[in-house]
Structure formats: structure tokens, C-alpha cells
Short mmCIF file of C-alpha atoms and ligand atoms in Angstrom, two decimals:
data_model
loop_
_atom_site.label_atom_id
_atom_site.label_comp_id
_atom_site.label_asym_id
_atom_site.label_seq_id
_atom_site.Cartn_x
_atom_site.Cartn_y
_atom_site.Cartn_z
CA MET A 29 120.59 -33.75 -20.98
CA ALA A 30 118.77 -30.77 -22.40
CA LEU A 31 119.28 -30.03 -25.98
CA LEU A 32 120.50 -26.79 -27.41
CA HIS A 33 118.48 -24.84 -29.68
CA GLY A 34 118.68 -21.09 -30.93
CA GLY A 35 117.05 -18.81 -28.72
CA GLN A 36 119.82 -18.71 -25.71
CA LEU A 37 120.62 -15.12 -26.38
CA GLN A 38 121.42 -14.33 -22.78
CA GLN A 39 124.00 -17.15 -22.46
CA VAL A 40 125.71 -16.15 -25.72
CA ALA A 41 125.61 -12.40 -24.87
CA LYS A 42 127.61 -13.22 -21.75
CA GLN A 43 130.05 -15.28 -23.49
CA TYR A 44 130.95 -12.51 -25.96
CA ASN A 45 130.59 -10.01 -23.23
CA ILE A 46 127.82 -7.66 -25.37
CA PRO A 47 124.72 -6.49 -23.66
CA PRO A 48 121.67 -8.64 -24.96
CA SER A 49 120.13 -5.32 -26.08
CA ASP A 50 122.72 -4.80 -28.56
CA TRP A 51 122.29 -8.04 -30.43
CA ILE A 52 120.45 -8.92 -33.80
CA ASP A 53 119.02 -12.24 -32.69
CA VAL A 54 118.34 -14.61 -35.89
CA SER A 55 118.95 -18.00 -34.03
CA THR A 56 115.58 -19.05 -34.52
CA GLY A 57 112.84 -19.60 -37.20
CA ILE A 58 110.33 -17.55 -35.46
CA ALA A 59 108.72 -14.73 -37.74
CA PRO A 60 110.33 -11.30 -36.74
CA ILE A 61 107.06 -9.66 -36.82
CA SER A 62 104.29 -10.70 -34.73
CA TYR A 63 100.41 -10.81 -34.70
CA PRO A 64 99.54 -7.83 -32.46
CA ILE A 65 98.21 -8.64 -29.18
CA PRO A 66 94.56 -7.92 -28.78
CA ILE A 67 92.91 -6.07 -25.64
CA ILE A 68 92.58 -9.17 -23.15
CA PRO A 69 89.54 -8.55 -20.82
CA LEU A 70 90.63 -8.85 -17.02
CA SER A 71 88.20 -11.82 -16.72
CA VAL A 72 90.54 -13.71 -19.14
CA TRP A 73 93.38 -13.38 -16.48
CA GLN A 74 91.28 -13.96 -13.38
CA GLN A 75 89.37 -17.19 -14.48
CA LEU A 76 90.76 -20.59 -15.01
CA PRO A 77 91.20 -21.48 -18.70
CA GLN A 78 88.39 -23.25 -20.05
CA GLN A 79 88.39 -24.80 -23.61
CA ASN A 80 87.67 -21.79 -25.83
CA PRO A 81 85.05 -22.96 -28.52
CA ASP A 82 85.64 -20.09 -30.48
CA LEU A 83 89.39 -20.94 -30.52
CA ILE A 84 88.56 -24.56 -31.43
CA ALA A 85 86.61 -23.33 -34.53
CA ALA A 86 89.22 -20.65 -35.66
CA ALA A 87 91.92 -23.68 -35.52
CA GLN A 88 89.50 -26.05 -37.36
CA GLN A 89 89.24 -23.28 -40.02
CA TYR A 90 92.63 -22.37 -40.35
CA TYR A 91 94.16 -26.07 -40.27
CA GLN A 92 91.04 -27.21 -42.59
CA CYS A 93 90.33 -30.14 -40.14
CA SER A 94 87.55 -31.48 -38.09
CA GLN A 95 89.40 -33.02 -35.25
CA LEU A 96 92.33 -31.31 -33.40
CA MET A 97 93.67 -30.84 -29.97
CA ILE A 98 95.55 -27.52 -28.39
CA THR A 99 98.68 -28.09 -26.54
CA ASN A 100 101.02 -26.18 -24.86
CA GLY A 101 103.44 -26.01 -28.11
CA SER A 102 103.87 -28.92 -30.38
CA GLN A 103 107.01 -29.63 -28.41
CA ALA A 104 104.48 -31.09 -25.81
CA ILE A 105 103.24 -33.67 -27.98
CA ILE A 106 106.92 -34.76 -29.49
CA LYS A 107 107.90 -35.36 -25.88
CA ALA A 108 104.70 -37.34 -24.74
CA LEU A 109 104.01 -39.35 -28.03
CA PRO A 110 106.58 -42.09 -27.66
CA ALA A 111 105.43 -43.36 -24.40
CA LEU A 112 101.82 -43.03 -25.59
CA TYR A 113 102.75 -45.12 -28.74
CA ARG A 114 104.40 -47.73 -26.83
CA GLN A 115 101.20 -48.13 -24.54
CA LYS A 116 99.06 -48.50 -27.99
CA ASN A 117 101.52 -50.50 -29.94
CA ALA A 118 103.41 -52.91 -27.71
CA GLU A 119 105.17 -54.44 -30.60
CA SER A 120 106.85 -51.06 -31.71
CA GLN A 121 110.41 -50.26 -31.20
CA ASP A 122 111.69 -48.86 -34.26
CA VAL A 123 111.61 -45.09 -35.29
CA TYR A 124 113.03 -43.63 -38.73
CA LEU A 125 113.94 -39.84 -38.25
CA PRO A 126 115.81 -37.25 -40.49
CA GLU A 127 119.40 -37.15 -39.52
CA ARG A 128 119.37 -33.30 -39.71
CA GLY A 129 116.01 -32.24 -38.17
CA TYR A 130 114.96 -30.77 -35.17
CA LYS A 131 116.45 -32.86 -32.67
CA GLU A 132 113.78 -33.07 -29.85
CA HIS A 133 112.09 -35.95 -32.02
CA ALA A 134 115.37 -38.02 -31.66
CA HIS A 135 115.71 -37.21 -28.15
CA ALA A 136 112.03 -38.51 -27.07
CA TRP A 137 112.20 -41.68 -28.89
CA LYS A 138 115.52 -42.49 -27.58
CA ASN A 139 114.42 -41.67 -24.06
CA ALA A 140 111.47 -44.21 -24.53
CA GLY A 141 113.94 -46.84 -25.42
CA TYR A 142 113.32 -47.01 -29.26
CA ASN A 143 115.73 -47.86 -31.93
CA LEU A 144 116.72 -44.98 -34.13
CA HIS A 145 117.27 -45.18 -37.62
CA PHE A 146 118.25 -42.12 -39.63
CA TYR A 147 117.78 -41.21 -43.20
CA GLN A 148 119.06 -38.48 -45.10
CA GLU A 149 118.18 -36.76 -48.42
CA PHE A 150 115.50 -39.64 -49.23
CA LEU A 151 113.01 -41.16 -47.03
CA PRO A 152 113.76 -44.71 -46.06
CA GLU A 153 112.93 -47.48 -48.59
CA MET A 154 109.19 -48.17 -48.30
CA SER A 155 109.84 -52.13 -48.18
CA GLU A 156 112.78 -51.51 -45.59
CA ILE A 157 110.64 -50.16 -42.91
CA LEU A 158 110.10 -52.51 -40.29
CA PRO A 159 106.70 -53.67 -39.09
CA ASN A 160 105.11 -51.55 -36.17
CA SER A 161 107.57 -48.64 -36.79
CA VAL A 162 107.37 -45.04 -36.68
CA LEU A 163 108.36 -42.51 -39.31
CA VAL A 164 108.93 -38.88 -38.47
CA ILE A 165 108.80 -36.51 -41.40
CA ILE A 166 109.64 -32.75 -40.68
CA ASN A 167 107.95 -31.00 -43.50
CA PRO A 168 109.67 -28.58 -44.23
CA ASN A 169 112.63 -29.62 -42.60
CA ASN A 170 114.40 -27.32 -39.99
CA PRO A 171 117.14 -26.62 -40.73
CA THR A 172 117.33 -28.01 -44.34
CA GLY A 173 114.37 -26.76 -45.94
CA GLN A 174 113.48 -30.09 -47.35
CA PHE A 175 109.89 -30.61 -48.55
CA PHE A 176 108.23 -33.87 -49.62
CA ASN A 177 104.91 -33.47 -51.60
CA GLY A 178 101.38 -34.54 -50.83
CA GLN A 179 101.80 -37.88 -53.09
CA VAL A 180 105.01 -39.00 -51.34
CA ILE A 181 103.63 -38.41 -47.96
CA ALA A 182 100.43 -40.36 -48.92
CA GLN A 183 102.28 -43.36 -50.28
CA TYR A 184 104.29 -43.51 -46.90
CA GLN A 185 100.76 -43.08 -45.10
CA GLU A 186 99.31 -45.94 -46.88
CA ARG A 187 102.37 -48.04 -45.99
CA LEU A 188 102.43 -47.24 -42.47
CA LYS A 189 98.94 -48.44 -42.17
CA LEU A 190 99.76 -51.69 -43.81
CA ILE A 191 102.39 -52.47 -41.47
CA ASN A 192 100.67 -51.13 -38.27
CA GLY A 193 103.02 -48.40 -37.92
CA LEU A 194 102.59 -44.55 -37.46
CA LEU A 195 103.42 -41.50 -39.34
CA VAL A 196 104.45 -38.34 -37.49
CA LEU A 197 104.22 -35.22 -39.60
CA ASP A 198 105.90 -32.40 -38.24
CA GLU A 199 104.73 -29.09 -40.14
CA ALA A 200 106.02 -26.59 -37.63
CA PHE A 201 107.09 -24.33 -40.58
CA ILE A 202 104.47 -25.25 -43.51
CA ASP A 203 102.34 -22.09 -42.96
CA VAL A 204 105.00 -20.14 -45.17
CA VAL A 205 105.03 -22.74 -47.97
CA PRO A 206 103.16 -21.67 -50.72
CA GLY A 207 99.75 -23.37 -51.58
CA ASN A 208 97.84 -25.52 -49.20
CA GLN A 209 100.74 -27.86 -48.76
CA SER A 210 99.41 -29.40 -45.44
CA TYR A 211 98.75 -33.00 -45.57
CA TYR A 212 95.78 -34.22 -43.64
CA ASN A 213 94.48 -36.92 -45.61
CA GLN A 214 93.50 -40.44 -43.93
CA LEU A 215 93.66 -38.74 -40.25
CA GLU A 216 90.66 -40.81 -39.80
CA ASN A 217 92.92 -43.71 -38.81
CA SER A 218 95.25 -43.60 -36.04
CA HIS A 219 98.33 -44.29 -38.20
CA SER A 220 99.09 -40.77 -38.76
CA LEU A 221 99.43 -37.60 -36.92
CA VAL A 222 100.15 -34.11 -37.54
CA LEU A 223 101.85 -31.43 -35.61
CA ARG A 224 101.34 -27.69 -35.93
CA SER A 225 103.26 -24.96 -34.29
CA PHE A 226 101.58 -21.63 -33.82
CA GLY A 227 104.33 -19.78 -32.50
CA LYS A 228 106.87 -19.53 -35.42
CA PHE A 229 104.36 -18.03 -38.46
CA PHE A 230 102.50 -15.90 -35.97
CA GLY A 231 105.62 -14.74 -34.48
CA LEU A 232 104.59 -15.49 -31.02
CA ALA A 233 106.49 -18.38 -29.69
CA GLY A 234 106.33 -17.16 -26.15
CA ILE A 235 102.73 -17.85 -25.57
CA ARG A 236 103.24 -21.60 -25.97
CA ILE A 237 100.82 -22.79 -28.28
CA GLY A 238 100.88 -25.93 -30.77
CA PHE A 239 97.87 -28.30 -32.34
CA LEU A 240 97.84 -31.68 -32.75
CA VAL A 241 95.55 -32.71 -35.86
CA ALA A 242 94.74 -36.47 -35.37
CA ASN A 243 91.70 -38.61 -35.30
CA GLY A 244 89.67 -38.93 -32.03
CA TYR A 245 91.80 -41.77 -30.69
CA TRP A 246 94.66 -39.21 -30.64
CA CYS A 247 93.19 -36.47 -29.32
CA GLY A 248 91.35 -38.24 -26.42
CA ALA A 249 94.79 -39.72 -25.35
CA PHE A 250 96.72 -36.68 -25.33
CA LYS A 251 93.80 -34.74 -23.42
CA GLU A 252 93.81 -37.48 -20.95
CA LEU A 253 97.57 -37.38 -20.38
CA LEU A 254 97.90 -33.84 -20.44
CA GLY A 255 94.99 -32.93 -18.13
CA PRO A 256 93.24 -29.85 -18.17
CA TRP A 257 94.67 -26.09 -18.08
CA GLN A 258 97.55 -26.99 -20.50
CA ILE A 259 97.12 -23.44 -22.13
CA ASN A 260 96.61 -20.31 -20.33
CA GLY A 261 93.33 -18.34 -21.30
CA PRO A 262 95.55 -14.98 -22.54
CA ALA A 263 97.31 -17.35 -25.08
CA GLN A 264 93.97 -18.79 -26.25
CA LEU A 265 92.58 -15.62 -26.81
CA ILE A 266 95.51 -14.29 -28.96
CA ALA A 267 95.77 -17.60 -30.93
CA GLN A 268 91.87 -17.15 -31.62
CA HIS A 269 92.06 -13.65 -33.16
CA ALA A 270 95.42 -14.67 -34.82
CA LEU A 271 93.79 -17.66 -36.75
CA GLN A 272 90.62 -15.87 -37.56
CA ASP A 273 92.57 -12.93 -38.86
CA THR A 274 92.75 -13.95 -42.64
CA SER A 275 93.88 -10.54 -43.91
CA TRP A 276 96.65 -10.38 -41.28
CA GLN A 277 98.03 -14.09 -42.48
CA THR A 278 97.98 -13.05 -46.05
CA ARG A 279 100.02 -9.82 -45.30
CA GLN A 280 102.36 -11.76 -43.34
CA LYS A 281 103.04 -14.40 -45.93
CA ASP A 282 103.85 -11.47 -48.53
CA THR A 283 105.91 -9.88 -45.82
CA LEU A 284 107.87 -12.80 -45.10
CA THR A 285 108.26 -13.93 -48.87
CA ARG A 286 109.69 -10.24 -49.62
CA LEU A 287 111.90 -10.48 -46.43
CA ARG A 288 113.25 -13.91 -47.23
CA ILE A 289 114.04 -12.93 -50.97
CA ALA A 290 115.94 -9.71 -49.87
CA GLN A 291 117.90 -11.54 -47.04
CA GLU A 292 118.75 -14.40 -49.23
CA HIS A 293 119.95 -12.09 -51.92
CA MET A 294 122.28 -10.12 -49.26
CA LEU A 295 123.70 -13.63 -48.11
CA ARG A 296 124.72 -14.31 -51.45
CA GLN A 297 126.42 -11.34 -51.98
CA ALA A 298 128.32 -11.37 -48.72
CA PHE A 299 129.29 -14.86 -48.79
CA PRO A 300 130.53 -15.50 -52.29
CA GLN A 301 130.42 -18.80 -54.26
CA ILE A 302 134.10 -19.40 -53.48
CA ILE A 303 133.03 -20.31 -49.91
CA LEU A 304 129.37 -20.60 -50.15
CA ARG A 305 128.04 -24.22 -51.36
CA GLU A 306 124.19 -23.49 -51.03
CA ILE A 307 121.43 -21.84 -49.32
CA ASN A 308 118.28 -23.85 -48.57
CA GLY A 309 115.25 -23.17 -46.30
CA CYS A 310 111.99 -21.66 -46.56
CA ASN A 311 110.38 -17.96 -45.77
CA LEU A 312 111.21 -18.57 -41.86
CA PHE A 313 114.82 -19.35 -42.00
CA LEU A 314 118.00 -19.82 -44.24
CA THR A 315 120.35 -22.44 -43.84
CA LEU A 316 123.81 -21.88 -45.49
CA SER A 317 126.46 -24.54 -46.02
CA PHE A 318 130.11 -24.04 -47.40
CA HIS A 319 132.82 -25.79 -49.29
CA GLN A 320 135.12 -26.08 -46.50
CA GLN A 321 133.97 -27.85 -43.02
CA ASP A 322 135.23 -25.29 -40.62
CA THR A 323 133.93 -22.06 -42.38
CA ALA A 324 130.34 -22.11 -40.48
CA LYS A 325 132.09 -22.35 -37.14
CA LYS A 326 134.48 -19.24 -38.10
CA LEU A 327 131.71 -17.24 -39.37
CA TYR A 328 129.52 -17.97 -36.30
CA HIS A 329 132.24 -16.77 -34.20
CA LEU A 330 132.81 -13.52 -36.29
CA LEU A 331 129.43 -12.54 -36.30
CA CYS A 332 128.83 -13.03 -32.51
CA GLN A 333 131.94 -10.79 -31.94
CA GLN A 334 129.59 -8.07 -34.03
CA GLY A 335 126.38 -8.95 -31.89
CA VAL A 336 124.98 -11.25 -34.60
CA TYR A 337 123.43 -14.23 -33.22
CA CYS A 338 122.58 -16.94 -35.80
CA ARG A 339 122.35 -20.92 -35.25
CA LEU A 340 125.37 -22.93 -35.67
CA ALA A 341 124.50 -26.41 -36.48
CA ASP A 342 125.31 -29.24 -33.96
CA GLU A 343 127.41 -30.61 -36.52
CA GLN A 344 128.95 -27.25 -36.70
CA ASP A 345 128.98 -27.19 -40.62
CA THR A 346 126.16 -24.91 -41.44
CA LEU A 347 124.83 -21.73 -40.27
CA ARG A 348 120.87 -20.97 -40.22
CA PHE A 349 119.73 -17.31 -40.17
CA GLY A 350 116.13 -16.50 -39.28
CA ILE A 351 114.57 -13.84 -41.23
CA THR A 352 114.89 -10.10 -39.88
CA THR A 353 113.26 -7.07 -40.61
CA GLU A 354 113.95 -4.42 -42.95
CA GLU A 355 115.08 -2.29 -40.44
CA LEU A 356 118.01 -4.72 -39.09
CA LEU A 357 118.75 -6.11 -42.55
CA GLU A 358 121.19 -3.33 -42.86
CA ARG A 359 123.17 -3.96 -40.08
CA LEU A 360 123.07 -7.62 -40.74
CA THR A 361 124.54 -6.99 -44.12
CA LEU A 362 127.50 -5.01 -42.86
CA ALA A 363 128.15 -7.66 -40.25
CA CYS A 364 128.15 -10.46 -42.60
CA ARG A 365 130.57 -8.39 -45.02
CA GLN A 366 132.87 -7.69 -42.23
CA ALA A 367 132.89 -11.33 -41.09
CA TYR A 368 133.68 -12.56 -44.74
CA GLN A 369 136.53 -10.11 -44.70
CA GLN A 370 137.91 -11.17 -41.53
CA LEU A 371 137.72 -14.90 -42.69
CA THR A 372 139.69 -14.48 -45.70
C1 LIG B 429 110.53 -28.73 -36.53
C2 LIG B 429 109.88 -28.24 -35.32
N1 LIG B 429 109.07 -28.76 -34.75
C3 LIG B 429 108.48 -28.50 -33.47
C4 LIG B 429 108.91 -27.52 -32.68
C5 LIG B 429 108.33 -27.24 -31.32
O1 LIG B 429 107.79 -25.87 -31.61
P1 LIG B 429 106.66 -25.55 -30.63
O2 LIG B 429 106.60 -26.34 -29.32
O3 LIG B 429 106.89 -23.99 -30.33
O4 LIG B 429 105.38 -25.80 -31.43
C6 LIG B 429 110.22 -26.96 -33.19
C7 LIG B 429 110.73 -25.76 -32.59
O5 LIG B 429 111.69 -25.18 -32.96
C8 LIG B 429 110.72 -26.98 -34.57
O6 LIG B 429 111.66 -26.48 -34.96
#
């Protein structure tokens, strides 16, 4: 069965009988400001998409790596990886994943017949990780915002290499983590790979682009599996411009930081400490947990009634808000305040 994520506005709008255009959609962690679409020559629409060397060069520069592969969103890798890994390592049957995290990882490994082991706040003890296992780390995690630093990751990388395992680092939201935090060390061996998502930071999830940063073995295996024409020509051109445009990237980081600070402040005012336990996240989303188990579910419903669509966790105990624009923050504020009043 397909998993539910944020972004199902049509469905939710129908359920609450409010036209889709009247909603504030903060159900995803996609930046509310998008990279401006450049002029796309007619030939780019007409021709079959060739691998664009300028895009590869721009991506290598942006991701600071020598080997990568462009995909139709990092989701394409998440889905295909378990079967490919089985082929590479016939002994592998166990995978360790965050209990709370982007659920497509668990879904893919489960479908491939792996035994799932979930960890919570702390990564599994290194000595307990079974030989030939896979460890998935989402850094920073969606929705918890938890972040593991490079030193910790390096230790696990070393360990997984020793036990003939695989470290999968999903860095879909790392672009907004201050400093160059991405971890590409030791990717010359085939025991680690890194997934990067293009759509979130650049606010263009619809063009479906993602990257696999890994050694030649993995890039080759995925190229072979996914075949030619994975990514359409216009999407490649847009991504090339966006990845090269360092001044836009700096502005986007500053803007997202400012918007996140304002939105977090607003949420803390709207939902006082009597109900709010904590807010976690990053500059692309904020996840709220509450003292009472059912608060998130009630607030979700009260917000939907006002045309505000946030993401209620599958566990139904937290609410995740994507970052919204300055223009929409006021309406979001009013809706949050009203939801709180109706709750109490
Ligand atoms: C943690 C995480 N990884 C990967 C993805 C897949 O994103 P994409 O396929 O757009 O790169 C998502 C999507 O929401 C995500 O939250």
C-alpha cells in the first residue's frame, strides 16, 4: 500500500469542503520560495534528455564530490536500493532505521524481505549491529530534526565497513544545516552512500531531481538499473542553473533562517507551554510535540477547519509545519491562535 505523506492538499480540501486555493499548505518540508525558472530553449523540450555535463559539473561543485549520479528524486534510490544491495551482498538481511523518520525507507527494505530494527533517539550500539547489516541515518531527521555530527557518522562508517555492511545517509534536508555538514568521507568504498534531495531547499520538488553521492560501483549499478532518460531535459537545465547560482543559495539560506525564527516564535506564542512540550526541526520544517497524546490530532482538525494543512504524524502525536512565507505568516498565526482557543 502507498504511504501517506504531506502534500495531499486536493484530498484534504475535499474532506473539509474548502477549495484548494483557499488553503495554506504547510504539510511538507519544501521551501516556500522557489528558485526562479530560467528561460528554457525549445530544443530542450524537443530533444531526448542527454546527460548534461554542465549539470554534473555544477552538482559536483555544489555537493563537493567527484562521483555522483542524478536521479528522478532521491526516492528513486530509496525504492531501488534494497534489491540492489541483496544482489551485492547475499548475506544481508537486517536493516536498522530510525523509528520516526521518512517511512519510505522502512517500506522499501520491508518489501525486499529485510528484518527491520528500529532505533529511537540513539543510534544502535555499534557492537550490536549484526554483520552484513544496513544502517539508515536521516540527517537531519524528518520529522524529529535530530542531527548526528560528522564524528559520530565516521565511527559508524568505519564499523559498517568492518562488518561488511552498508551505511545509507539520507541528507534530504541538510542544505539548511549551518556549516558544510554533509558527510562524504570514505565514499571511495562501497559501504556508504549519501542521498541528496534537490527539491526541498530549492523549492522545486515538482521537477523531481535528486542525487546519489557514492563510489563508482553504486553509481554504475543504479545507472544500469534505472536506464536512460531518468530526468527530463527542462528539469536538468533548471537544476544546473540553481546549483550554479551561489548568490541565490546564500539568500535562500538567510531567508529560510529568518522565516523559521519568526515562525517558531509565533508557534511558541500561539501554543503556550501548558500544552506544548517542545519544537524540533530545521530551517525547512518545525515539529511540535505536546504534553497530551491527543492534542496534535485535535489541533490538526481545528487547523484544517480554517484551511491550514499541516502534517499530523502517522503516530498522531506530533504536528509538523513546513516554513511559510512572510505574507502567509499572519494568517497562519490567526489560525493557530484560534485553534488553541477552541482547544481549551
Ligand atoms: C527524509 C527524506 N528523504 C528523501 C525524500 C525523497 O525526496 P525526493 O525524492 O524529492 O528527493 C523525502 C521526501 O519527503 C524525505 O523526507
